[in-house]
Coordinates of C-alpha atoms in Angstrom, one line a residue:
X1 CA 27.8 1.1 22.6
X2 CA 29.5 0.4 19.0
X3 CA 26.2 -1.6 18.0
X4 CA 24.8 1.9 17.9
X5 CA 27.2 3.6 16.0
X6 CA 25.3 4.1 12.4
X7 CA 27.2 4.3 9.1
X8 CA 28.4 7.7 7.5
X9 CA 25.9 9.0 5.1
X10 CA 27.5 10.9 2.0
X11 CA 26.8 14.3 3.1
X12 CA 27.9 13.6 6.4
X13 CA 31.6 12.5 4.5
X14 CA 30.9 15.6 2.2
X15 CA 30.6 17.8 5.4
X16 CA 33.6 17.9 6.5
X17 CA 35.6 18.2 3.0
X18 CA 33.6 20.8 2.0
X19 CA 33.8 23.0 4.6
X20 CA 38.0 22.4 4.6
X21 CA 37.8 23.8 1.4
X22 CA 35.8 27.2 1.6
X23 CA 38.1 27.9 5.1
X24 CA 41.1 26.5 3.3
X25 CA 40.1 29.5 0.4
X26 CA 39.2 32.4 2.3
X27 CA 42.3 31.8 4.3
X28 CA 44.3 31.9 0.8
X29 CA 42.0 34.9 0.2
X30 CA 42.9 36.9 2.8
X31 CA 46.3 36.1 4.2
X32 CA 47.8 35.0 0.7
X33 CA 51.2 33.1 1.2
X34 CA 50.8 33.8 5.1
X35 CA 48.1 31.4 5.3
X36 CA 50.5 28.5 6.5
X37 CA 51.8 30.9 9.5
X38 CA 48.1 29.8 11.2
X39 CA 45.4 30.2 9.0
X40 CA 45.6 27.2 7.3
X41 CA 45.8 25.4 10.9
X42 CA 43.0 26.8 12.2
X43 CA 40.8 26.1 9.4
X44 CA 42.2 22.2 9.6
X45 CA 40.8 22.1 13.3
X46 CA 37.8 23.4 12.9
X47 CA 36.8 21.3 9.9
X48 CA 38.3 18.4 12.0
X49 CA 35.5 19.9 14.8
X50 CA 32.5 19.8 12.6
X51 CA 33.7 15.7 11.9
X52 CA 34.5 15.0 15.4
X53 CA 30.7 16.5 15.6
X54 CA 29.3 14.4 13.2
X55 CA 31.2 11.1 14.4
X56 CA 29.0 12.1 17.6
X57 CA 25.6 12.2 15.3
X58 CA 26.3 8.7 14.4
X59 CA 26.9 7.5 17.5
X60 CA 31.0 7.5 18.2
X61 CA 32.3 8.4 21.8
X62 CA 35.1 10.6 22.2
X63 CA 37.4 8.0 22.8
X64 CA 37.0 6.8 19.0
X65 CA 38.0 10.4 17.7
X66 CA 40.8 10.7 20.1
X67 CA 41.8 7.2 18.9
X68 CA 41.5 9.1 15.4
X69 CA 43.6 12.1 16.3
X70 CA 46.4 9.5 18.0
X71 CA 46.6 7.9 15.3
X72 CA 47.0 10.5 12.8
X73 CA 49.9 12.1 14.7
X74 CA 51.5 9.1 15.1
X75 CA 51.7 8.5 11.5
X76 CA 53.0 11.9 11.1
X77 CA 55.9 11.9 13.8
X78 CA 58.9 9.9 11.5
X79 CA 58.2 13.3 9.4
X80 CA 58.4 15.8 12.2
X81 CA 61.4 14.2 13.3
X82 CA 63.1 14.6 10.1
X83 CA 61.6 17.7 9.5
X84 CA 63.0 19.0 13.1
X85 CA 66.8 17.1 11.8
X86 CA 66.7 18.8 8.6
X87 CA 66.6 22.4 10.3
X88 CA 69.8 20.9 12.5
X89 CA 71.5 20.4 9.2
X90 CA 70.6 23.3 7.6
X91 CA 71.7 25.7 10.6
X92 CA 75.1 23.3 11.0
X93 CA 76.1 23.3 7.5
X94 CA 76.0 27.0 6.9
X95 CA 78.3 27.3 10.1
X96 CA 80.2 24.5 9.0
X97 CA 80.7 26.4 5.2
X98 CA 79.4 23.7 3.5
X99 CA 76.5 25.3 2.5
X100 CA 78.2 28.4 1.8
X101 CA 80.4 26.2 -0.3
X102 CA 78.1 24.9 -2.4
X103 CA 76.8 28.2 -3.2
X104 CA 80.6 29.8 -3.9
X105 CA 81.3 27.0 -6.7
X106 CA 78.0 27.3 -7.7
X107 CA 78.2 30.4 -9.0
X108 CA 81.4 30.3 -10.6
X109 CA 80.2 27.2 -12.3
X110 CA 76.1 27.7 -13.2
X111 CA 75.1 29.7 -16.3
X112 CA 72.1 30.9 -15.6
X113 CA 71.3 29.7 -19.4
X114 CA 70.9 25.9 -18.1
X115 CA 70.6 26.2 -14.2
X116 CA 67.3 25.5 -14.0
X117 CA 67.4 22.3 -16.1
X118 CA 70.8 20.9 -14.7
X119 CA 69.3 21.6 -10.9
X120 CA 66.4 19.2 -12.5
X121 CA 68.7 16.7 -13.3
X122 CA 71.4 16.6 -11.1
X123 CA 68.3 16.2 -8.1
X124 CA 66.9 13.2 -10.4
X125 CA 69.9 11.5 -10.7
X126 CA 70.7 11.3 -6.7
X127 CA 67.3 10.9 -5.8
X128 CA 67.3 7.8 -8.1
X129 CA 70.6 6.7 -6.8
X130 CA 69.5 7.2 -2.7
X131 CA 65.5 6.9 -3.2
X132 CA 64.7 10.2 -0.9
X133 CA 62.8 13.5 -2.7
X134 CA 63.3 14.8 1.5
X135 CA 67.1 13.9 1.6
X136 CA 67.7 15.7 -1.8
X137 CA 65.9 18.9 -1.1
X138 CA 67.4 19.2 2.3
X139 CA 71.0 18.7 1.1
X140 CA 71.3 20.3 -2.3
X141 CA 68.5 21.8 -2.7
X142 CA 69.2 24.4 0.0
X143 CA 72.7 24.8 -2.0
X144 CA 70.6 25.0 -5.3
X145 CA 68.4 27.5 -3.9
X146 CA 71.5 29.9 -2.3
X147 CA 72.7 30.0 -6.0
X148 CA 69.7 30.6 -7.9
X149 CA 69.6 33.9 -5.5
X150 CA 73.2 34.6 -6.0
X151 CA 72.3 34.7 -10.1
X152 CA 69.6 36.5 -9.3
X153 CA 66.9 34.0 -10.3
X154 CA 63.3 32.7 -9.8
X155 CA 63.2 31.1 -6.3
X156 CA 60.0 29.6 -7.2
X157 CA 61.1 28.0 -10.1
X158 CA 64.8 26.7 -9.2
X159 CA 62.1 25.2 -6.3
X160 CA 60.0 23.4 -9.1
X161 CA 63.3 22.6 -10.7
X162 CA 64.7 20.7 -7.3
X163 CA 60.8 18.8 -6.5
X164 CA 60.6 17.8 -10.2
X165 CA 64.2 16.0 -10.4
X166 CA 63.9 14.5 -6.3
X167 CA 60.4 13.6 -7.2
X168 CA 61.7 12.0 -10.5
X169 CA 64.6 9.7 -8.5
X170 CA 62.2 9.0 -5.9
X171 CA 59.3 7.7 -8.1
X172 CA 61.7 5.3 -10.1
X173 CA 64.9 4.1 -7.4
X174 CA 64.1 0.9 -6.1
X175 CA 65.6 2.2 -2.7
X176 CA 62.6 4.6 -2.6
X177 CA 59.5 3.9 0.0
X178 CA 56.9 4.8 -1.8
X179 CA 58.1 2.6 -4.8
X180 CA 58.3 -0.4 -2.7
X181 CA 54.9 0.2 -0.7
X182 CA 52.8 1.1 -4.2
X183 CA 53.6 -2.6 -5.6
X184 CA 53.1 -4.3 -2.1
X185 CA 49.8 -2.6 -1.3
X186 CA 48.9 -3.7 -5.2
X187 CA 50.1 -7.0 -4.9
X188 CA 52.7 -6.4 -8.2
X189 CA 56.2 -7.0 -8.6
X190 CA 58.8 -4.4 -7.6
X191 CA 60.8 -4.1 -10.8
X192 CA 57.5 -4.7 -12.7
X193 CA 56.2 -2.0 -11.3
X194 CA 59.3 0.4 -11.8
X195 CA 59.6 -0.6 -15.5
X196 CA 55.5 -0.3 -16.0
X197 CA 56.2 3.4 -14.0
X198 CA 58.8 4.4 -16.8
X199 CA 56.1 5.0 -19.1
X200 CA 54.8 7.8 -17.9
X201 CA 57.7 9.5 -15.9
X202 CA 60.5 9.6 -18.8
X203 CA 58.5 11.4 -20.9
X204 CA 57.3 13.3 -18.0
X205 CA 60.8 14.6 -17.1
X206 CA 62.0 15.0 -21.0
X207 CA 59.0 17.4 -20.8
X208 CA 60.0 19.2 -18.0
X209 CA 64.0 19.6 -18.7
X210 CA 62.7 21.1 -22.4
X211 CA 60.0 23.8 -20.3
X212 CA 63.2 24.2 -18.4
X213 CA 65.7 25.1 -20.7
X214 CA 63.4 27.3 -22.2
X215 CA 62.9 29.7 -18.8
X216 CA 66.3 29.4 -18.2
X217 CA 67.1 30.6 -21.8
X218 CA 64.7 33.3 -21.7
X219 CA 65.8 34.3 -17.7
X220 CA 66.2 37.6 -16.9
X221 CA 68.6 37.8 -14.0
X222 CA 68.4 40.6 -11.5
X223 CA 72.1 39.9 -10.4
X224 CA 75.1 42.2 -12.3
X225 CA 78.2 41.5 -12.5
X226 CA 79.3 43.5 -10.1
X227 CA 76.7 42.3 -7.5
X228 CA 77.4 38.2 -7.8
X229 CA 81.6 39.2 -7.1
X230 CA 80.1 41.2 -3.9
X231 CA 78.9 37.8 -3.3
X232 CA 81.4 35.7 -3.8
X233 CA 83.6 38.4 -1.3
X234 CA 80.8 38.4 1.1
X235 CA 81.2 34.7 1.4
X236 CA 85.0 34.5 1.4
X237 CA 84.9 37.6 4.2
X238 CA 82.7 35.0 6.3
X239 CA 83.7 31.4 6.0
X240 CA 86.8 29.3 4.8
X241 CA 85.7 27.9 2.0
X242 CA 86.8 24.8 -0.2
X243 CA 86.1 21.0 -1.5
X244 CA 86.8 19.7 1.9
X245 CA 83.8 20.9 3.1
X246 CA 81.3 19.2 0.9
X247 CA 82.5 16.0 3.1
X248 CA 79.1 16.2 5.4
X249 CA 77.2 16.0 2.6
X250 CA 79.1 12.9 1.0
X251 CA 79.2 11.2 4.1
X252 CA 74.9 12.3 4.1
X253 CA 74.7 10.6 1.1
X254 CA 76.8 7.4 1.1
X255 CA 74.3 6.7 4.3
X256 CA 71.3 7.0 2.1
X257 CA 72.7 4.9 0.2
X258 CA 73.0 2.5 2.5
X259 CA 70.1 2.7 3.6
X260 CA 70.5 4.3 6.8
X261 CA 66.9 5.6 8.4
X262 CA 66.3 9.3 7.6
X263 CA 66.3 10.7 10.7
X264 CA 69.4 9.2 12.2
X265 CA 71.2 9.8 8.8
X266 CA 69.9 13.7 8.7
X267 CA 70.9 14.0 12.4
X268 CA 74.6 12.7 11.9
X269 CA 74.6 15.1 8.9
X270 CA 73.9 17.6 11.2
X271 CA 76.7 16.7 13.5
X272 CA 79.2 16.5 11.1
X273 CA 78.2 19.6 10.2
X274 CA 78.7 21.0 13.5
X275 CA 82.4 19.1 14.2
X276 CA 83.9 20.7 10.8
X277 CA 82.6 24.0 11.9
X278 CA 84.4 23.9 15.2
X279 CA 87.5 22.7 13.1
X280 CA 87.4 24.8 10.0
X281 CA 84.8 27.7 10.9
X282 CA 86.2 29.0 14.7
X283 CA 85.9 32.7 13.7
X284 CA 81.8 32.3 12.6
X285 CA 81.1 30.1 15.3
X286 CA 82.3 32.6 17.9
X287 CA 80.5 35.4 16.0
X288 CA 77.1 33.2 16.3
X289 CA 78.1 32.4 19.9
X290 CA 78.0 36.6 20.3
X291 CA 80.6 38.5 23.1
X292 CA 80.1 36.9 26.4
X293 CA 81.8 38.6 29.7
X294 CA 83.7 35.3 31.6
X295 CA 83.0 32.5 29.3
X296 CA 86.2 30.9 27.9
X297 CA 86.6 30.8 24.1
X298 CA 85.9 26.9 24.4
X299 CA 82.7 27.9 26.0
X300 CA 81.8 30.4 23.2
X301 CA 82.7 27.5 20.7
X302 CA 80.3 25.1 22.5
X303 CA 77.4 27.4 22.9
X304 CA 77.6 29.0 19.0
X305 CA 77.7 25.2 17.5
X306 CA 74.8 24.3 20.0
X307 CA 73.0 27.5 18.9
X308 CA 73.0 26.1 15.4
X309 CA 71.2 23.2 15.9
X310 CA 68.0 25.0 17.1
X311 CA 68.4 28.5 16.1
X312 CA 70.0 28.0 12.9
X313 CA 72.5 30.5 11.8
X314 CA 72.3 34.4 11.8
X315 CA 74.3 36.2 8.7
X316 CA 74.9 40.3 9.4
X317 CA 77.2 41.1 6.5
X318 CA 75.9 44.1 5.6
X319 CA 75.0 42.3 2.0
X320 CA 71.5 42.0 1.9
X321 CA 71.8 39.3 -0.8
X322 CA 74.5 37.5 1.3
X323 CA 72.1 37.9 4.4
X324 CA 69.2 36.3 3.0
X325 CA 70.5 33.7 1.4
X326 CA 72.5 32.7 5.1
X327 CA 70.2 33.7 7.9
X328 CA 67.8 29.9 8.4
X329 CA 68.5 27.0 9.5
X330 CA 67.7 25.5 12.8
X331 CA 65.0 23.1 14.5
X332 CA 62.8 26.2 15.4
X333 CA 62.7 27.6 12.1
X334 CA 60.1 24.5 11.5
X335 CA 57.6 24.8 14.4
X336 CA 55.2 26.3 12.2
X337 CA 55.4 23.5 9.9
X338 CA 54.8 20.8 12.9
X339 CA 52.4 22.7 13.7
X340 CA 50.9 22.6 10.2
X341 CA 51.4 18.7 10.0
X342 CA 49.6 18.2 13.7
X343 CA 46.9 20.0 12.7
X344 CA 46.6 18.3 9.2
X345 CA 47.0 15.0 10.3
X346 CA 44.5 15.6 13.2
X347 CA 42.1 16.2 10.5
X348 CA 42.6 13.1 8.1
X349 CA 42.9 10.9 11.6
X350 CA 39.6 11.8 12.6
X351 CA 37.8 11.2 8.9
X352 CA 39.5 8.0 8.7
X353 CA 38.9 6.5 11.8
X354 CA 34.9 7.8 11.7
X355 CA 34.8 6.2 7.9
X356 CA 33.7 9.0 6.3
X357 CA 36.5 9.2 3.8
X358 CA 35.7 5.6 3.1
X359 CA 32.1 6.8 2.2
X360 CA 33.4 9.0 0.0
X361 CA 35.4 6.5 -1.8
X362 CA 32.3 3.6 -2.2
X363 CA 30.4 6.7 -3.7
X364 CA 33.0 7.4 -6.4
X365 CA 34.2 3.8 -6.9
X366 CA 30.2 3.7 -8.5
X367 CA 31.3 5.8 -11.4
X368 CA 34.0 3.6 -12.3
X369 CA 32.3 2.0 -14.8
X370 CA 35.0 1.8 -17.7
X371 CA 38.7 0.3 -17.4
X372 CA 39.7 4.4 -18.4
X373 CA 37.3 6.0 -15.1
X374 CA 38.5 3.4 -13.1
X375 CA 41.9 4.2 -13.4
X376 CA 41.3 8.3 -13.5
X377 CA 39.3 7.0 -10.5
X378 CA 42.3 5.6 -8.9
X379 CA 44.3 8.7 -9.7
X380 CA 41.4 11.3 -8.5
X381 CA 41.1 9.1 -4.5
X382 CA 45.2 9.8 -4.8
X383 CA 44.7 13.2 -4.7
X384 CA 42.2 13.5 -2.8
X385 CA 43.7 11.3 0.0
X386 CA 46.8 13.4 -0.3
X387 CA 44.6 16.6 0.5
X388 CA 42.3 15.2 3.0
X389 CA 44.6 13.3 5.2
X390 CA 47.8 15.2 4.3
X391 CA 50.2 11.7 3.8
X392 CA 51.9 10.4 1.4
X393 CA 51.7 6.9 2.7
X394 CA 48.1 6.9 3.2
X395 CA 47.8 8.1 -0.1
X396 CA 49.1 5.3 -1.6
X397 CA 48.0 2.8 1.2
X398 CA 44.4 3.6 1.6
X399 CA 43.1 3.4 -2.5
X400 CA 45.6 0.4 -3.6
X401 CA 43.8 -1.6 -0.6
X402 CA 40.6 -0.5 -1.7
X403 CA 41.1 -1.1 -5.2
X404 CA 43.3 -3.7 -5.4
X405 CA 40.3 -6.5 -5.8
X406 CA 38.4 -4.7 -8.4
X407 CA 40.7 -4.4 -10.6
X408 CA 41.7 -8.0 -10.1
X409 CA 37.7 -8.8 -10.8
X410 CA 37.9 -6.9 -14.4
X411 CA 41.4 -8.9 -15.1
X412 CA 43.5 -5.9 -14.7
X413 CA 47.5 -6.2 -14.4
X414 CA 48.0 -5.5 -10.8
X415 CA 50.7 -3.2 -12.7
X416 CA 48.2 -0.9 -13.6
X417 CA 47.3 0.3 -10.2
X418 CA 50.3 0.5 -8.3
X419 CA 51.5 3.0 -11.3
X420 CA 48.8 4.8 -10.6
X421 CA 49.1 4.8 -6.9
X422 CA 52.6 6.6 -7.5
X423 CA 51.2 8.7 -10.6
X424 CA 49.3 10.4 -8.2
X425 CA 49.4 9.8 -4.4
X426 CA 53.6 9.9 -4.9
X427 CA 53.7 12.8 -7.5
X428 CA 51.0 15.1 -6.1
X429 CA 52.0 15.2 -2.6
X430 CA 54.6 18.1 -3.0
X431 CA 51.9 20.2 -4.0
X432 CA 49.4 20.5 -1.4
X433 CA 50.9 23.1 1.2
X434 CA 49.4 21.2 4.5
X435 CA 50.5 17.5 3.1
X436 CA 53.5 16.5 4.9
X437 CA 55.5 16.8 1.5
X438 CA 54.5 20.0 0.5
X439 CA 54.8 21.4 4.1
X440 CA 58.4 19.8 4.4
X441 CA 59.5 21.2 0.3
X442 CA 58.1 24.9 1.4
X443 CA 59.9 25.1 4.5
X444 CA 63.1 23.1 3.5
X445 CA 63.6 25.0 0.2
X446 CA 61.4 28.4 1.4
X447 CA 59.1 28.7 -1.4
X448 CA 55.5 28.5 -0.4
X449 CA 53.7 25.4 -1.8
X450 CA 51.7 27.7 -4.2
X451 CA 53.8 29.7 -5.2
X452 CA 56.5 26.9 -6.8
X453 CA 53.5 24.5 -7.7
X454 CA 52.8 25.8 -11.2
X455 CA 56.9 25.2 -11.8
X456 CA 57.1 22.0 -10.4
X457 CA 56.5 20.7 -14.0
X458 CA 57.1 17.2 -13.5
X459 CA 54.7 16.6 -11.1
X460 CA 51.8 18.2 -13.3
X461 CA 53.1 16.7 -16.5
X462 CA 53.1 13.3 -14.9
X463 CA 49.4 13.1 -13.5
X464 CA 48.0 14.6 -16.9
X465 CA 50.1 11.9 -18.8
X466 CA 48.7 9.1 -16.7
X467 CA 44.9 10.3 -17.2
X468 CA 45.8 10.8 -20.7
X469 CA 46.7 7.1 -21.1
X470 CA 43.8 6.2 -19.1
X471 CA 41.5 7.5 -21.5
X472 CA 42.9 6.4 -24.8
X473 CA 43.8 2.5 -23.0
X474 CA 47.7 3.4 -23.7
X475 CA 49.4 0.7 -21.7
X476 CA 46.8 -0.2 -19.9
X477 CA 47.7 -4.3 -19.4
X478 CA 45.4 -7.3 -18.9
X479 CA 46.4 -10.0 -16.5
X480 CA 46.6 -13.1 -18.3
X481 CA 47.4 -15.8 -15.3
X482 CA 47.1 -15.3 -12.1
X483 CA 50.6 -16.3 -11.1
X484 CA 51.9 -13.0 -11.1
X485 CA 49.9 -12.2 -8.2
X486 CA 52.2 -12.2 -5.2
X487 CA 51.1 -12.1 -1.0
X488 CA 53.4 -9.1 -1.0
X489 CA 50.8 -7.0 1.5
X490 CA 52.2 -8.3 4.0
X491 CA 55.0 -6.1 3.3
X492 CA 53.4 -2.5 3.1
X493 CA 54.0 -2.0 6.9
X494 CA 57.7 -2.6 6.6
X495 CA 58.5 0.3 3.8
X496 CA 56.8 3.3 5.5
X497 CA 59.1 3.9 8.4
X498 CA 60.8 6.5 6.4
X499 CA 61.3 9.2 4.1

């Protein structure tokens, strides 16, 4: 049966994509930012339909496209997991008060002046210190986000703000995944590859702390005087706050560190969270738990600390300001993004494993005719990977295997291509609202992809810096001996079991 099967022809790989796109826009078109909420799923299935159709054409059985789809979830369940953890954490640390500690000091400490660049660069500097963009968002990102609505700022670009410093740490620590995998898949050296890397990302982030100076200098915020001490009340009325309870999120962090996996680390954030809120928060935990004829206050304590895991936590204050900023959390506050995910990851499974998106790659590899379109090459299959099979990994995976032996053939530093791998397969993958980045940021930080992309200025400076340099030749390096070429492959496996 497989000696039938006949090879993808371009407009059977163009099918597909193209279609993806036109649903992917009239859904944007006419549900706006509710096209995640099902839209955007739909339209994922249905283009992954018209493949599964075509695979068919050429002569695939089922079993080959459900092998696809297996595949393509499987890749995306160490996400889901972590995705499913981080609502735990984010539901247990507002019962807890840690979150609502964060925000308290926050306030009394953040000008709205600097905010925005010192939530840049406090998220680059632990992300480069623990090597997770997801870890930082879900811990203080949350709290940066509680305070930018307590000052009565832009959601969307205190969210830009938080991707551009986690995405900044996680690009350069040597702890990150993606850092190690870029070099392996490449066949470069690790610290080569971080110092080659620094090229384009300091200047990147100098960039981006001046753009975000200047908002936060010319900020208008919404919140008076009189409204952020309403808050501060609000928060003392509901919670006992103080230092203690940033503990969880030390205790988070010294396991990054350590490199602890995510999910386990996340989930015994989570639990922490839940342990100081039975110590320190009784009074909110019975107020989740709700009144409850013939259940014991033990009982009420159990069930309003379990609630919190899966339902997150429920602020009624009275303070609409208070209540917004209070009322998330929880593993079924992101079903819709699983559901996202599944259905994006259906989609790439299925073009992967029926080789049409390595028919579109031969056809563009063809233009590549200069050192300069090789490398913009590199950086436009990133991209493209990123929004067609919605993973970071494969991002980074698929075009450093494909290209790793041409640019060996025009005596290229291996260098060159794993920067490029993380130039654009690492950096863009916050931006596309079905990836499993920019589905985790939106519903971790709740800013819709779009609407925090054109603020996530790090991102956007990086990839036009690293096409910039491809077409003037800046530090673009020859290899001059081949013994700086090491069997690190073998490795790539190893450095993708986590976030």
């Amino acid at each position: 049966m497989h000696n039938n099967i006949r090879k993808p022809s371009l407009l059977d790989a163009l099918i597909p994509v193209i279609t993806l796109i036109v649903m992917l826009s009239l859904a944007v078109y006419f549900y706006a930012d509710n096209s995640s909420y099902g839209p955007n799923q739909i339209a994922l299935l249905l283009a992954a339909s018209i493949a599964g159709l075509i695979g068919l054409k050429n002569g695939h059985s089922w079993s080959d496209i459900e092998e696809g789809i297996n595949k393509g979830i499987q890749i995306s369940l160490g996400a889901i997991l972590i995705l499913l953890a981080v609502g735990s954490l984010i539901g247990t640390w507002i019962l807890s008060g840690t979150v609502p500690t964060m925000i308290y000091y926050g306030l009394k400490l953040m000008s709205p002046s600097y905010f925005y660049a010192a939530s840049c660069a406090v998220c680059a500097l632990v992300a480069l210190s623990i090597g997770s963009s997801w870890t930082v968002a879900g811990t203080l990102g949350i709290g940066l986000m509680g305070i930018a609505s307590g000052l009565g700022l832009s959601p969307e670009v205190t969210a830009g703000a938080v991707i551009s410093g986690a995405y900044f740490g996680d690009k350069l620590s040597p702890l990150s995944d993606t850092t190690n995998l870029a070099p392996a898949v490449s066949g470069s050296d690790l610290f080569s590859h971080i110092r080659h890397m620094l090229w384009t990302t300091i200047p990147s982030l100098f960039l981006a702390l001046i753009l975000f100076l200047f908002l936060g200098f010319n900020a208008e915020t919404a919140a008076t005087a009189g409204e952020l001490e309403q808050v501060l009340q609000a928060l003392e009325s509901q919670f006992n706050l103080g230092i203690h309870l940033l503990i969880p999120m030390f205790i988070l962090l010294f396991m990054a560190v350590k490199r602890f996996p995510a999910f386990p680390t996340i989930f015994t954030g989570a639990v922490v969270g839940a342990v100081f809120a039975l110590i320190f928060q009784q009074d909110a935990v019975l107020r989740l738990a709700g009144a409850a004829e013939g259940q014991s206050q033990l009982e009420l304590l159990i069930k309003g600390s379990w609630m919190a895991f899966f339902d997150g936590y429920a602020s009624d204050t009275g303070n609409a300001v208070m209540d917004d900023l209070l009322s998330k959390g929880g593993m079924s506050g992101m079903l819709n993004t699983v559901w996202l995910i599944m259905c994006a990851m259906t989609y790439g499974g299925i073009l992967e494993r029926l080789g049409l998106l390595e028919r579109l790659v031969a056809s563009i590899l063809k233009l590549a005719r200069s050192t300069g379109s090789l490398i913009i090459t590199t950086l436009g299959t990133c991209v493209s990977t990123n929004i067609v099979t919605a993973d970071q990994y494969i991002s980074v995976i698929l075009p450093g295997r494909m290209y790793r032996n041409e640019y060996k053939r025009r005596g290229l530093a291996a260098v060159n291509l794993s920067r490029s791998l993380e130039d654009a397969g690492t950096i863009s993958s916050p931006l596309i609202p079905w990836n499993t980045c920019g589905a985790y940021m939106a519903a971790t930080l709740g800013v819709a992809t779009f609407a925090y992309l054109p603020f996530a200025f790090f991102n956007l400076i990086n990839l036009a810096l690293a096409v910039i340099y491809a077409m003037v030749g800046f530090q673009v390096l020859r290899e001059p001996t081949q013994e700086n070429q090491p069997a690190a492959e073998s490795n790539a496996e190893a450095v993708t079991a986590g976030r």
